[in-house]
Structures are given as structure tokens and as C-alpha cells.
Coordinates of C-alpha atoms and ligand atoms in Angstrom, one line a residue:
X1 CA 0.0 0.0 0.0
X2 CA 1.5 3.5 -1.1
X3 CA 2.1 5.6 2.1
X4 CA 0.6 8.8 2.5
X5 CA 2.9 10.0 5.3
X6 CA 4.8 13.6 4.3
X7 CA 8.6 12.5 3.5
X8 CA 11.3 15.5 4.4
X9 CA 11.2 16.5 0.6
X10 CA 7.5 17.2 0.9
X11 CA 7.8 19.2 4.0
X12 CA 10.6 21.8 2.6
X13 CA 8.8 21.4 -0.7
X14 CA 5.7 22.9 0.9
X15 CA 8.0 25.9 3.1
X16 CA 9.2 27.0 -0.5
X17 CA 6.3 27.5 -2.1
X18 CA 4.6 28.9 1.0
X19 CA 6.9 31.7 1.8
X20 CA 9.4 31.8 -1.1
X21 CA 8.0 31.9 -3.6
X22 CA 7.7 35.0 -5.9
X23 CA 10.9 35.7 -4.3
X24 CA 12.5 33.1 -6.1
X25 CA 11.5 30.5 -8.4
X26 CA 12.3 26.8 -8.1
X27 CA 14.2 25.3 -11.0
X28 CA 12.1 22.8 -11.8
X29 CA 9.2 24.8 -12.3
X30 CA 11.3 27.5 -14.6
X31 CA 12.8 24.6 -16.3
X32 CA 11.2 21.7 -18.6
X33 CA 14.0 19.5 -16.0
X34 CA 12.4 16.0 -15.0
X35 CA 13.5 13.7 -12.0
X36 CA 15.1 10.8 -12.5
X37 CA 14.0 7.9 -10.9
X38 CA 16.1 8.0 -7.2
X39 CA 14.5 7.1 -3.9
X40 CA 12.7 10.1 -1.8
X41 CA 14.2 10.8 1.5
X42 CA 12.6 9.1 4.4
X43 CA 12.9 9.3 7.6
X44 CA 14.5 6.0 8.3
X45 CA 17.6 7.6 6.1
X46 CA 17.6 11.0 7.9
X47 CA 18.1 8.8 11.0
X48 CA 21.3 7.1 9.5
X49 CA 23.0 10.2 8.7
X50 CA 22.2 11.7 12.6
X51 CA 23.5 8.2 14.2
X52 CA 26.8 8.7 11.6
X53 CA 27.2 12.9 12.4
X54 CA 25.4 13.6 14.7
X55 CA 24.2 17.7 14.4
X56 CA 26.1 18.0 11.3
X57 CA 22.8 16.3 9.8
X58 CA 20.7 19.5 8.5
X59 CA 17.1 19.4 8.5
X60 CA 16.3 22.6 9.4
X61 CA 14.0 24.3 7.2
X62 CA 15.9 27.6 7.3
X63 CA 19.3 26.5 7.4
X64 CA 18.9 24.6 4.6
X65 CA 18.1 27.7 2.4
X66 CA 21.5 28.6 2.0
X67 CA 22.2 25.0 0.4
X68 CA 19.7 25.1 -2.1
X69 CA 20.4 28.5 -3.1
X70 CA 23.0 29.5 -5.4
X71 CA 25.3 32.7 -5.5
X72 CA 23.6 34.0 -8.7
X73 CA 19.7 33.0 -7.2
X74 CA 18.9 32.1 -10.3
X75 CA 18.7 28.0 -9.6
X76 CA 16.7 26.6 -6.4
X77 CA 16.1 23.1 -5.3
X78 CA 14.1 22.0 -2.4
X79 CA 16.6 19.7 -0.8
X80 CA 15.6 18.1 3.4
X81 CA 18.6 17.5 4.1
X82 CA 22.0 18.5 3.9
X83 CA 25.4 16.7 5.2
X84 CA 28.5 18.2 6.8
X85 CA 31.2 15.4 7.1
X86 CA 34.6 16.3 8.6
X87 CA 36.6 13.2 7.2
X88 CA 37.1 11.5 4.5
X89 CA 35.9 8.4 6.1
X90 CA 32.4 9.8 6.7
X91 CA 32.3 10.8 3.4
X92 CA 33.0 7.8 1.9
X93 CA 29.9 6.3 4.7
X94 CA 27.9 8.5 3.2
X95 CA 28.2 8.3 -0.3
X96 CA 27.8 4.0 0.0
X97 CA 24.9 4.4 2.2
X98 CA 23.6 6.9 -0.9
X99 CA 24.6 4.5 -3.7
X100 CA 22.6 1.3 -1.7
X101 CA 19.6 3.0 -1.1
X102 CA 20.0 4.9 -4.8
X103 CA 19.9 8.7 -3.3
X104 CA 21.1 11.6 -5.4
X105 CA 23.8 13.4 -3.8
X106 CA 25.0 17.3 -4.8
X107 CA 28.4 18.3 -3.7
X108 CA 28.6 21.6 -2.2
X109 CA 31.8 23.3 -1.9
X110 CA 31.6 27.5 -1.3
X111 CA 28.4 27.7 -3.4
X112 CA 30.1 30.6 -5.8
X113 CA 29.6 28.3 -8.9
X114 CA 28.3 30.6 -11.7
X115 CA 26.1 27.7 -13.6
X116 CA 23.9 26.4 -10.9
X117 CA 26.0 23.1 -10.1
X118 CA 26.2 23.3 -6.4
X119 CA 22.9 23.2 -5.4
X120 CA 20.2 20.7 -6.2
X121 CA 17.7 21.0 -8.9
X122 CA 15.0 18.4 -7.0
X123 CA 15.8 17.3 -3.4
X124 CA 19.0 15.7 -3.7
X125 CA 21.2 15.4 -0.4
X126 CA 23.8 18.2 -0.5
X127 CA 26.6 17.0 0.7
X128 CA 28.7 19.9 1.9
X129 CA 32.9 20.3 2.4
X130 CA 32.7 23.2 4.8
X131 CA 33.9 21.3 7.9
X132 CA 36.5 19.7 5.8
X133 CA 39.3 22.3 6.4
X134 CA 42.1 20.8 7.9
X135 CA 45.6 21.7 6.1
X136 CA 47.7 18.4 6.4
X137 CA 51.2 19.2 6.1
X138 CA 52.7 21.9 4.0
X139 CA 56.3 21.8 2.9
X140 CA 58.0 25.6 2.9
X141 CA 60.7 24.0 0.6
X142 CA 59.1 22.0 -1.9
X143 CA 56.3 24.6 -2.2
X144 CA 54.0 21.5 -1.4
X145 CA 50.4 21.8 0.4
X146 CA 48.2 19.1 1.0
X147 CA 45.1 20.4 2.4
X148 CA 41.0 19.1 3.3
X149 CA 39.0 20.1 0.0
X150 CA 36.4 22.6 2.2
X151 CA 39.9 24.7 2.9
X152 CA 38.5 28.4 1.6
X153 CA 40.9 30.0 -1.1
X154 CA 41.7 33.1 0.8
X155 CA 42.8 31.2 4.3
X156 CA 45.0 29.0 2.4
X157 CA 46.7 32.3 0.9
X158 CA 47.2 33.3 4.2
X159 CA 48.5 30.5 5.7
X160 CA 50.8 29.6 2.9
X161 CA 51.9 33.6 3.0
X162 CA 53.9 32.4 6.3
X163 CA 56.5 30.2 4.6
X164 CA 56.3 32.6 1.9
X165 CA 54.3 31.0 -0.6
X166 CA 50.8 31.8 -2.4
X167 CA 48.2 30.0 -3.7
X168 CA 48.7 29.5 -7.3
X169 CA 45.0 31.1 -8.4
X170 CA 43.3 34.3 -7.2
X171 CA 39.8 34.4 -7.9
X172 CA 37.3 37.4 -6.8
X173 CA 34.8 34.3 -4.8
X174 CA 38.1 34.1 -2.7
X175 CA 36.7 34.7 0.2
X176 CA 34.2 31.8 -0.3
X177 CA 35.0 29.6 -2.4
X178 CA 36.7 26.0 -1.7
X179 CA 40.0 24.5 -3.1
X180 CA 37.7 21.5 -3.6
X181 CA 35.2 23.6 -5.1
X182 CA 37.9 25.3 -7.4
X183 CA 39.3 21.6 -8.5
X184 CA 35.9 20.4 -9.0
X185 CA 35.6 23.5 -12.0
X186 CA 39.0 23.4 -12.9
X187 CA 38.8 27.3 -11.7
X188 CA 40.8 29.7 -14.0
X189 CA 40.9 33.5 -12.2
X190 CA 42.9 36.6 -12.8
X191 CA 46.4 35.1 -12.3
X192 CA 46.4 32.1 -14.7
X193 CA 48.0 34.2 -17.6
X194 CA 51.3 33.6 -15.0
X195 CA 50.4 30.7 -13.2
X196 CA 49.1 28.7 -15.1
X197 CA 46.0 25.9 -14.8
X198 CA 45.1 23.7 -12.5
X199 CA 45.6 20.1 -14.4
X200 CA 49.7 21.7 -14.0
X201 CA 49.4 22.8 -10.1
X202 CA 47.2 20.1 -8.6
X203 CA 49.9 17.7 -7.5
X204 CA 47.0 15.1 -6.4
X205 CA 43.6 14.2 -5.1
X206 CA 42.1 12.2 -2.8
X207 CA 38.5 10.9 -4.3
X208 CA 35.3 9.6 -3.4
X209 CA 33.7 7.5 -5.5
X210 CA 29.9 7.1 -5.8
X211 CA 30.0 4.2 -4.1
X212 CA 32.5 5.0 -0.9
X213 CA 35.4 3.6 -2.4
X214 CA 38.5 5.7 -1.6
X215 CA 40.8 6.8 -4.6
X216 CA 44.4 7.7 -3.6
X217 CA 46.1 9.7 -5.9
X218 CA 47.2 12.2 -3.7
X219 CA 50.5 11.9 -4.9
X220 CA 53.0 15.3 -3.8
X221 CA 55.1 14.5 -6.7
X222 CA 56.0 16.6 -9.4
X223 CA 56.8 13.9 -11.6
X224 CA 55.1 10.7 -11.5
X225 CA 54.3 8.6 -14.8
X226 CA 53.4 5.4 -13.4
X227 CA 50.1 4.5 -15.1
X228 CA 47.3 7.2 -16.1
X229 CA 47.2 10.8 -14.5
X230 CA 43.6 9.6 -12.8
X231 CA 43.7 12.9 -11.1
X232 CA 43.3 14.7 -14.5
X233 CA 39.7 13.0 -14.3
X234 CA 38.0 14.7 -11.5
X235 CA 39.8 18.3 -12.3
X236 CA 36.6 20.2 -13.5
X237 CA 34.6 16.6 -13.3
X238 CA 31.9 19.0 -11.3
X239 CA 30.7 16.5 -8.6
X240 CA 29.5 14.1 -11.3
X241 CA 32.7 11.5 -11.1
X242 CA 33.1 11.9 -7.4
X243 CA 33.8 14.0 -4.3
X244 CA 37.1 15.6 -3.3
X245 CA 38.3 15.2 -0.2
X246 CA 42.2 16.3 -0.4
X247 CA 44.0 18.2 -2.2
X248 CA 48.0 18.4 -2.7
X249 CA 48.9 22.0 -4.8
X250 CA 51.8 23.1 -5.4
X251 CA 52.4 26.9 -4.2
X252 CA 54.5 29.0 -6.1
X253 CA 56.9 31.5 -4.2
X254 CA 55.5 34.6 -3.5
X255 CA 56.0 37.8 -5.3
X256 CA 58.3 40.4 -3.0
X257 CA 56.6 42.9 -5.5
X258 CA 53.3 44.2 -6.8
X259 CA 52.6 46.6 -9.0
X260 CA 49.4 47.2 -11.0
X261 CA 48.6 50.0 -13.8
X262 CA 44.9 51.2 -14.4
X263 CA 44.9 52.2 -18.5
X264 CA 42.3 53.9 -20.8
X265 CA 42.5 53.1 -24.4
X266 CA 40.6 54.5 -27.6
X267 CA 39.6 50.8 -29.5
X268 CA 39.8 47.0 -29.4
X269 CA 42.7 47.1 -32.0
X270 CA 44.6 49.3 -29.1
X271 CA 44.0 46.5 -26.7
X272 CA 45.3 44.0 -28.6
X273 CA 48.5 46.0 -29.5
X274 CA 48.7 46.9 -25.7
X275 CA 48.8 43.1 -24.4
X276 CA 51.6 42.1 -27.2
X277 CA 53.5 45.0 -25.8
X278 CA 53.0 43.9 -22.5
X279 CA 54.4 40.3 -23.1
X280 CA 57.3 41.8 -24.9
X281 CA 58.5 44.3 -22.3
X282 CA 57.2 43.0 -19.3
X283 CA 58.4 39.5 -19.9
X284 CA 58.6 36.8 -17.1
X285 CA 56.9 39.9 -14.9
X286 CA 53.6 39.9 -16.1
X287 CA 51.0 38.6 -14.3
X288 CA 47.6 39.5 -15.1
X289 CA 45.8 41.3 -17.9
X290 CA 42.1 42.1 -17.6
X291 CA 39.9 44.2 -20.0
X292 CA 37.0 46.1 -19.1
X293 CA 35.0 48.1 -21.4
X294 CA 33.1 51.4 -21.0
X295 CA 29.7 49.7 -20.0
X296 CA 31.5 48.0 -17.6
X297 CA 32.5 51.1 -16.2
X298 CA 29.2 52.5 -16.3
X299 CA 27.6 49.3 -14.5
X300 CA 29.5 49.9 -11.4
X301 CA 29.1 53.9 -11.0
X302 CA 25.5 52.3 -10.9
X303 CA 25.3 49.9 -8.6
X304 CA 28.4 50.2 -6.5
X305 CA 29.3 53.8 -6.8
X306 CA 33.0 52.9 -7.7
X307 CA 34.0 55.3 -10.8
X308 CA 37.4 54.9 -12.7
X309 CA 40.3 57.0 -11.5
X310 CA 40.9 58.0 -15.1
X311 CA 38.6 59.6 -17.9
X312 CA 36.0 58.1 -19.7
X313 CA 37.6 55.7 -22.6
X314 CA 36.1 53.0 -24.8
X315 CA 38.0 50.3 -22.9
X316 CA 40.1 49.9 -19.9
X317 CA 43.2 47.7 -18.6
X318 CA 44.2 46.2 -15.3
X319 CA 47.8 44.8 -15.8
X320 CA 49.6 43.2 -12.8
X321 CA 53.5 42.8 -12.7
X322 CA 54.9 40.5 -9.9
X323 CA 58.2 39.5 -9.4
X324 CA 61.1 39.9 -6.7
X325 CA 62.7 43.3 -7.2
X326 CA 61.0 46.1 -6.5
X327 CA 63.3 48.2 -8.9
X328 CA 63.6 46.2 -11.4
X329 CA 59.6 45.5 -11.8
X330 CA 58.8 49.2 -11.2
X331 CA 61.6 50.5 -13.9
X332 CA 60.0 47.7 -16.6
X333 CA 56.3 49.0 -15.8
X334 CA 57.6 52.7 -16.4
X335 CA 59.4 51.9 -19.3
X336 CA 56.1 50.1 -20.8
X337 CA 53.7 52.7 -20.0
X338 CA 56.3 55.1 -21.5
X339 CA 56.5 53.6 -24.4
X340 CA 52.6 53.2 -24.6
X341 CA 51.8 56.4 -24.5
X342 CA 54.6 57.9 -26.9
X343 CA 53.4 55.1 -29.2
X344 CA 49.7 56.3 -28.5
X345 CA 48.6 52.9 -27.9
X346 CA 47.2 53.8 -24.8
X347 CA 45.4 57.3 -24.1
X348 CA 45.8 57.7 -20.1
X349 CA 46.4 55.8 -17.2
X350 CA 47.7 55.8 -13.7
X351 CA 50.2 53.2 -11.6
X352 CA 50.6 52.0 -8.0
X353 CA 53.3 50.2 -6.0
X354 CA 51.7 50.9 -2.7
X355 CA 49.6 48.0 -1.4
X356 CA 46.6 50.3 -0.7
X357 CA 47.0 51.3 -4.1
X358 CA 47.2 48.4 -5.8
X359 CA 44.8 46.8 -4.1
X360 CA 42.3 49.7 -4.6
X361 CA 42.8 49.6 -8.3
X362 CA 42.4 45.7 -8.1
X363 CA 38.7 46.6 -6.8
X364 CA 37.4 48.0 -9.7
X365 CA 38.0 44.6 -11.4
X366 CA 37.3 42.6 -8.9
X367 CA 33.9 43.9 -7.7
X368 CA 32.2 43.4 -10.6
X369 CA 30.5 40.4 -9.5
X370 CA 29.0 42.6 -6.3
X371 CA 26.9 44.6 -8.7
X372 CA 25.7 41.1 -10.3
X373 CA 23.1 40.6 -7.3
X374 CA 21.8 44.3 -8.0
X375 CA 20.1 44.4 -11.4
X376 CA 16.3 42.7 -12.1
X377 CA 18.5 39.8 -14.0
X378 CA 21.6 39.2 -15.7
X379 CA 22.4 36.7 -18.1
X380 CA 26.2 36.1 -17.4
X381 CA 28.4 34.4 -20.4
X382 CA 31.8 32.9 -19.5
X383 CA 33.3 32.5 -23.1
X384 CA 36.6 31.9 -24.5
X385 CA 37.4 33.0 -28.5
X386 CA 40.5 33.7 -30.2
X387 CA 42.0 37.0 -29.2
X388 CA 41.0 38.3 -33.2
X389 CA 37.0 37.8 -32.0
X390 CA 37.8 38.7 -28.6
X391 CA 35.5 42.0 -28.6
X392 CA 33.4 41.1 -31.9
X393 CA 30.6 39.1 -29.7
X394 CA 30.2 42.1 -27.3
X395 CA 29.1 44.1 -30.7
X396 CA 26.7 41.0 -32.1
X397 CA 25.0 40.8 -28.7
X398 CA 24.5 44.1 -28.5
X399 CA 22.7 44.5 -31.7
X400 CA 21.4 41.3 -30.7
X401 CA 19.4 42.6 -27.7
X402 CA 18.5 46.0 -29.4
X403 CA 15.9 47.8 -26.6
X404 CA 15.0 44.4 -24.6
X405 CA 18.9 45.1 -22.4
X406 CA 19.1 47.4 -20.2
X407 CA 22.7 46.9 -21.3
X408 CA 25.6 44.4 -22.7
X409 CA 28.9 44.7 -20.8
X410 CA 32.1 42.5 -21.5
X411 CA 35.0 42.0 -19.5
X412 CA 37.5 39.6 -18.6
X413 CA 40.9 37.4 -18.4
X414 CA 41.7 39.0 -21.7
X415 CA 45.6 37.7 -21.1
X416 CA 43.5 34.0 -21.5
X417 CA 41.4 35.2 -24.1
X418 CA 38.6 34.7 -21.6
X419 CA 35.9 36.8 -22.3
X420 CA 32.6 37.5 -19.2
X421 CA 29.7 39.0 -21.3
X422 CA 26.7 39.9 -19.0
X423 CA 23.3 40.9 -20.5
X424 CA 21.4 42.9 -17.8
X425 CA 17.6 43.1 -18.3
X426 CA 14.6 44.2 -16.0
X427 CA 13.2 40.6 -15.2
X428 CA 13.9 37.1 -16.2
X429 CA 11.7 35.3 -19.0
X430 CA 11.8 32.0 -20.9
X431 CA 11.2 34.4 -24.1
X432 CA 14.0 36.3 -23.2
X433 CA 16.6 33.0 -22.5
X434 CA 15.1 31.4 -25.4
X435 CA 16.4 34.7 -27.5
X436 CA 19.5 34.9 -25.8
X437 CA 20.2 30.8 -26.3
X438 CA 21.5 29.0 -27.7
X439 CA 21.9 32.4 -30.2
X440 CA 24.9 33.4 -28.0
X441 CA 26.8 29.5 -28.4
X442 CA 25.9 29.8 -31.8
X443 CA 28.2 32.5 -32.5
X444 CA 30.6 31.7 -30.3
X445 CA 31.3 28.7 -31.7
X446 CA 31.2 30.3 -35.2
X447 CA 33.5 32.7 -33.7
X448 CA 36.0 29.5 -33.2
X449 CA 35.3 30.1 -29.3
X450 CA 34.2 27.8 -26.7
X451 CA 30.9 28.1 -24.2
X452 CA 32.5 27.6 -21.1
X453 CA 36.1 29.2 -20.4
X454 CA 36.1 28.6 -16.4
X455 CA 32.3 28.3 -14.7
X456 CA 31.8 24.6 -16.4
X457 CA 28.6 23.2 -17.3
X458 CA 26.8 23.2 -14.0
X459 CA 23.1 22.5 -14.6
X460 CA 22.4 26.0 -16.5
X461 CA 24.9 25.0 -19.5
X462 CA 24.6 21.1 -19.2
X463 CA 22.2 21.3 -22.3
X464 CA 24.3 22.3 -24.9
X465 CA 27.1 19.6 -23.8
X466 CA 26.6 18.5 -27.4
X467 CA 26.9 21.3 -29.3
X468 CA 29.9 22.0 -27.3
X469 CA 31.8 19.2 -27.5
X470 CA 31.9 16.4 -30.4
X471 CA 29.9 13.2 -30.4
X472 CA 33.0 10.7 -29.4
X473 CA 33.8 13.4 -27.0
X474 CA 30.4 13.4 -25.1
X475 CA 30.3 9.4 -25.2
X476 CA 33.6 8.9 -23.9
X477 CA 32.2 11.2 -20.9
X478 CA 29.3 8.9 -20.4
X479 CA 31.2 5.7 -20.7
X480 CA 33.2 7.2 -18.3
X481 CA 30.5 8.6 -15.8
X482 CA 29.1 5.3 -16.0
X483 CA 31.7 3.1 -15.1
X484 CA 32.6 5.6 -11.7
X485 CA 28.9 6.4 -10.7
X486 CA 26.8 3.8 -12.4
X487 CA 23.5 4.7 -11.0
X488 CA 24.2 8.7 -11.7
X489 CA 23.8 9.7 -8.3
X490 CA 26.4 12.4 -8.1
X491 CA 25.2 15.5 -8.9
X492 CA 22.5 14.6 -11.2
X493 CA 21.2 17.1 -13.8
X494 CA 24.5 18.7 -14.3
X495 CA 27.4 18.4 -17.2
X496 CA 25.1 16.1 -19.1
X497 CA 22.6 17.3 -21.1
X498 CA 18.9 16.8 -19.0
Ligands
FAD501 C1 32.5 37.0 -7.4 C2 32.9 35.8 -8.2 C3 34.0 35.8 -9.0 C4 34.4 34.6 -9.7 N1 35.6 34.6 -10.4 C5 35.9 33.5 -11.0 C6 37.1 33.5 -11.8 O1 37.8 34.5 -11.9 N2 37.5 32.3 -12.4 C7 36.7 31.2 -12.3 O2 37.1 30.1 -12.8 N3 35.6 31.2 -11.5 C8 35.2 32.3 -11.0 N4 34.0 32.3 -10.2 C9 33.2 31.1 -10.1 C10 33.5 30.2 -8.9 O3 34.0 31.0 -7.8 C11 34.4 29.1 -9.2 O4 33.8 28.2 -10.1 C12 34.9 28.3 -8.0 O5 35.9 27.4 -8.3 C13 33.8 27.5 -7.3 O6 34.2 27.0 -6.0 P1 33.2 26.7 -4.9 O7 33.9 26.1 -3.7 O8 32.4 27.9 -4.6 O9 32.3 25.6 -5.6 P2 30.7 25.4 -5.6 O10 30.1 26.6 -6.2 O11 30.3 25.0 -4.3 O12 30.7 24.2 -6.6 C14 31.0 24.3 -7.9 C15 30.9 22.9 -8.6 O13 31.9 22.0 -8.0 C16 31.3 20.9 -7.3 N5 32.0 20.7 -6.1 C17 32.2 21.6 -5.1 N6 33.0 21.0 -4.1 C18 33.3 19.8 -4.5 C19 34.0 18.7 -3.9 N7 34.7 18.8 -2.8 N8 34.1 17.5 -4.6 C20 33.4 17.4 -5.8 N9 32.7 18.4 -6.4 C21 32.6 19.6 -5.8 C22 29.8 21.3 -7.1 O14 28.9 20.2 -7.1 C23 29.6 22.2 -8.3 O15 29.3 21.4 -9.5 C24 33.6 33.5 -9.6 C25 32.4 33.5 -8.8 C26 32.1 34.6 -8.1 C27 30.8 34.6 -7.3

């Protein structure tokens, strides 16, 4: 006989719609998304999880809003209950007792993915890294840190600041986001043009599979060729081929100087000329190139009140040198912006050496993301195309939109020919998706670019997996996917086309 008793689901089901919503939507009723066929939560299972953690089992109805909320609140699940393991042992408890009883599980690492991957589209168990943020060992000579995966970016900065080291990627989500989390989407940031990528600093991983079998490739080698890089798997796997527990990174050492330059140029062409100059006379220096144009600009007067400290220009630079001699790196940034300006490559622009400085030019960039959370909606775009096109799909979106944007803005990792396009309008509609979508891929990819340069495919992107990738590419995912989580219960909806 079916049972008419309310599960936990049902219950949190019934507080969102009864004082959420209007506020914000749940995904599956903006969404034509369907649930796959895993087990409700029952109370039976709630009960495991409290005899295994104890109050790190969250039922609350309010505490569990900030779980199935993203950053960008445009994606909300109704999960009942969300998991805070400390060890990788619990995690590894939790995910077999998940796999037996065929539960969906959503990893959850500093919730400040941009595509909707960390939080649950139905009422999967989110299974969070926050108490998992122990640093293991870390090795001042080697460079070496092995760390828990719920470690948050910025206090790992800081810790590894004491032996002299930094973290080898800076992203503006610092302050919240996970090294797990930042594995898990193979996160690129403003200091990759220097640093480099993940797949080259992650040393090793430790993994969970789906079905609580431990994967040990937490290797602190630099070299190590014995059999497959397995690790190479789960960097940017999203939470569908597991869930990170450790991490081993290797730090580089950490600049004695910092200098950053705030430019105003006339055109793209400019820009382009600009970062080839940059390369050639800053050299082994450089260490970050971002592009913001005027609209940009004009977004944050709006909502944040922050203004540039130059005078109004098509398009604006952040560059970033870093290096060891204070001298030296100050005397090749002259010498560049010099040269510049006699060349008239670049119309205006001011420099700083002084921390407070730099760090207060650094703010213009980086704050973007604040004003995100203060228009009716934005459609954000995380695209990379060949430095040629770089600016060309700012123009087409523009026309694109006509009167129905309030405005098209485009900045980014120009250094990484990483391009953010955000299309702010009052409120969001299907209509107004449907124009935007898959137009804007469409043209990327015509522009020889790719849909996702950093965020992933989360669950907002997941559906244009194949017209992102090519067919032997998406099936050697599944086959994949299938052999590590063979009932799909990590992270369900996202990656793969729903
Ligand atoms: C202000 C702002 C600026 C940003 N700037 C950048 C940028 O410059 N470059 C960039 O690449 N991104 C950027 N992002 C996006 C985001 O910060 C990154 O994607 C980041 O790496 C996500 O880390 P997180 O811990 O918040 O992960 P979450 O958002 O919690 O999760 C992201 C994905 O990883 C999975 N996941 C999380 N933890 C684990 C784990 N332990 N094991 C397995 N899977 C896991 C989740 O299921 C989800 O699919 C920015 C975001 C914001 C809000």
C-alpha cells in the first residue's frame, strides 16, 4: 500500500512554495528539467545520517536555504537534508549508504559556482565540504600543500603567506569559495596568464567514488608517470565522477613585489596592440591582464558607486606585474607605460606600488561580481574565443538585444582570451533565455570560441554539452561517468545534457 505519510522532501517542498515563492522560483518549475527515478528521503535515512554525524545532519527548514540557493539565485532546489562530514571516512559512509539505497547526492563546496552546479535541482542530499578544512602538512621547501578540500581559497593564501608562498590562483569568490570547489571546475581566475591551470598545479587528489570507495592519488610528486594521471579525471569533473576530499597544490613563491597599472584606451585594436606589448616588455613579470569596457565602467558607477580614476575611454586595462625586485619591476612597468603612451597605444592611465594602491585599483575589477546581485537579472556568459574575435561578440549581442537590455557589458581574463559577457535586463523570461540561447553559443562557436572558459557546465549550460563538444567526445564522458557512478547519483542534472 502506497504511504501517504509527508517525507522530508514534501515538508521543505511545501515551506518554499509557501513563503518563497515569488521571491525566487524553483528550477524545476522555470525549467522543462524531470526527476530521474532515485528514492525520496525518508525518515528511516535521515536517522542514518544523525547516528553517523550527529548535528552535522541539517534538516532545518531555514538552514537549509543557504544550500539550495546558489550565489547567482537564479537556480533553487528544495533539498531536506543537507550533510557536513569532517573526514574523508564519513564521506565515503555516506556516499555507500547513498549508492545502496539509490539517493542523489550534490556536492557543495563555497556555493560561488556561476552555472547552478552546487545546489540541487529536485531534493537531492547536499553534501557539503565546509567542515572539511584541515591543512595536512605543508612543505616551505618544496612549495607542497596538502590540504582538506572545504579549505576556503583566501585562508589557504594566508597560511601559505607564512612560509612565503601563495596560492597559485586568485579568484574574486576568494573569500568563499573551496579548493575543492575550485578543482571540482578546474577554476581559472585573474592570475592564470602567469600561473598557469590547475591540471599543472594540482599535485594530487584524494576521491570519493559514488560508491565509498576511496581513490588515492594524492601523490605530492611533481613527476610521476606510473600508469594514467587519474587525477586529471575529477579536475573540472563538477561533482558528477566523485567528491574531493584532499587536495596536494603546489604553491608557487611569493612575489616580494606588486605593482598594478589602471589604463584607458581609444579601441579593441589598441588593446590588442597593448597586451603584445606587455608580453614583450614586461616578460617573465607579467602577471595579469584584464579588460573592461566602457559599459563596464558604467555598471559599477550604478550599482556600487565605484568610478574609474581615469577619464571616460572605450576600454580599460588592469595589468599586474609581480616579481622579486622592487626596482627592477617598477623600472620595466615605467618603461612600458612610457613607451605606450609615446606610441599612443594607450590614451591615459595611472600606476601603483603601494599596497593600498594596488589593491584599490584591483577593486574595480574585482567587484564586478557585487553589482551582479543588484540588477532585475543578468544573463552572465563565461566565453573563451581567439584574441581576433575577442570583442566582436560584445558588438553582435548588443545589436542582438537592441531595446529588450538594459545593457551588454564585456569584460574579462583578456591575457586568457577569456571573455565574461553579461546581458542585464529588468526581469527574467523563458522568451528572453530562449532569444539569448543558444543564439549566443551559436556564435561563439562560429567565432571558433568555446561556451565555457572557467564556470563549467553546472546544470544551467549542461544542455548544450553537445553542441559544445563532439559526439566521441560526449560518449567517452558517459562511458566514463558510467563506469565511476553507475546509477548517476552524483550530482545529477548537471554536465550532461537533462
Ligand atoms: C565574485 C565571483 C568571482 C568569480 N571569479 C571566477 C574566476 O575568476 N574564475 C573562475 O574560474 N571562476 C570564478 N567564479 C566562479 C566560482 O568562484 C568558481 O567556479 C569556484 O571554483 C567555485 O568554487 P566553490 O567552492 O564555490 O564551488 P561550488 O560553487 O560550491 O561548486 C562548484 C561545482 O563543484 C562541485 N564541487 C564543489 N565542491 C566539490 C568537492 N569537494 N568535490 C566534488 N565536487 C565539488 C559542485 O557540485 C559544483 O558542481 C567566480 C564566482 C564569483 C561569485
Amino acid at each position: 500500500m502506497l504511504s501517504t505519510a509527508k517525507t522530508p522532501g514534501d515538508k521543505v517542498f511545501a515551506f518554499v512554495k509557501r513563503y518563497l515563492h515569488g521571491k525566487s522560483a524553483l528550477t524545476k518549475d522555470i525549467y522543462d528539467v524531470k526527476r530521474e527515478n532515485f528514492n525520496k528521503l525518508q525518515n528511516h535515512h535521515v536517522q542514518f545520517f544523525k547516528d553517523l554525524l550527529g548535528d552535522r545532519t541539517i534538516t532545518d527548514l531555514h538552514e537549509l536555504e543557504k544550500y539550495n540557493q546558489e550565489w547567482m539565485r537564479c537556480v533553487r532546489g528544495y533539498s531536506a537534508l543537507a550533510l557536513k562530514p569532517k573526514t574523508t571516512g564519513e564521506v565515503s559512509e555516506i556516499l555507500k549508504y547513498c549508492n545502496d539505497s539509490n539517493l542523489a547526492v550534490c556536492p557543495h563546496g563555497g556555493n560561488t559556482g556561476l552555472v547552478g552546479g552546487a545546489v540541487p535541482v529536485f531534493d537531492e542530499i547536499v553534501l557539503s565540504a565546509e567542515l572539511m578544512n584541515d591543512i595536512i602538512h605543508l612543505d616551505a621547501n618544496s612549495g607542497v600543500l596538502v590540504c582538506q578540500a572545504g579549505c576556503v581559497l583566501e585562508n589557504l593564501d594566508a597560511i601559505v603567506a607564512e612560509a612565503g608562498l601563495m596560492v597559485p590562483i586568485d579568484l574574486a569568490s576568494k573569500g568563499s569559495c573551496h579548493i575543492g570547489g575550485n578543482v571540482a571546475t578546474n577554476a581559472g581566475g585573474l592570475k592564470l596568464l602567469r600561473y598557469g591551470n590547475l591540471h599543472g598545479n594540482v599535485l594530487g587528489l584524494e576521491v570519493v567514488k559514488a560508491d565509498g570507495t576511496i581513490i588515492d592519488c594524492l601523490s605530492t610528486l611533481k613527476k610521476d608517470n606510473t600508469g594514467f594521471h587519474l587525477k586529471h579525471l575529477f579536475i573540472g569533473s563538477e561533482g558528477t565522477l566523485g567528491f574531493i576530499t584532499k587536495v596536494a597544490l603546489q604553491c608557487p613563491t611569493r612575489p616580494k613585489s606588486v605593482n598594478v597599472a589602471f589604463l584607458g584606451l581609444n579601441n579593441f585594436d589598441k588593446v590588442l596592440k597593448t597586451f603584445k606589448e606587455a608580453k614583450h616588455d614586461l616578460g617573465e613579470i607579467l602577471s595579469a591582464f584584464e579588460v573592461m569596457d566602457t559599459a563596464t565602467i558604467e555598471f559599477m558607477k550604478e550599482k556600487l558607486d565605484i568610478s574609474s580614476p581615469i577619464g571616460k575611454y572605450p576600454f580599460y586595462l588592469v595589468i599586474e606585474t609581480s616579481g622579486s625586485r622592487e626596482e627592477h619591476d617598477a623600472e620595466k612597468l615605467n618603461f612600458f607605460l612610457q613607451s605606450c603612451l609615446e606610441q599612443n597605444i594607450v590614451s591615459d592611465g595611472i600606476m601603483a606600488t603601494e599596497t593600498h594602491k594596488v589593491n584599490a585599483i584591483w577593486s574595480i575589477r574585482e567587484r564586478v561580481p557585487d553589482g551582479f546581485r543588484k540588477c532585475g537579472h543578468l544573463f552572465c556568459y563565461d566565453i573563451s574565443l581567439p584574441l581576433e574575435n575577442y570583442y566582436l561578440l560584445v558588438e553582435d549581442m548588443t545589436k542582438h538585444m537592441g531595446n529588450m537590455a538594459i545593457r551588454v557589458f564585456g569584460l574579462g581574463h583578456m591575457g586568457d582570451s577569456n571573455l565574461h559577457i553579461q546581458i542585464e535586463v529588468e526581469e527574467f523570461s523563458r522568451d528572453l533565455k530562449n532569444y539569448i540561447e543558444p543564439y549566443i553559443f551559436q556564435r561563439t562557436k562560429q567565432l571558433k570560441g568555446s561556451i565555457s572558459a572557467e564556470h563549467g557546465m553546472g546544470f544551467l549550460k549542461a544542455k548544450y554539452l553537445d553542441f559544445a563538444r563532439p559526439s566521441s567526445n560526449v560518449q567517452m564522458m558517459k562511458d566514463l561517468k558510467r563506469i565511476l557512478d553507475p546509477k548517476g547519483i552524483m550530482n545529477p542534472y548537471k554536465v550532461f545534457p537533462w
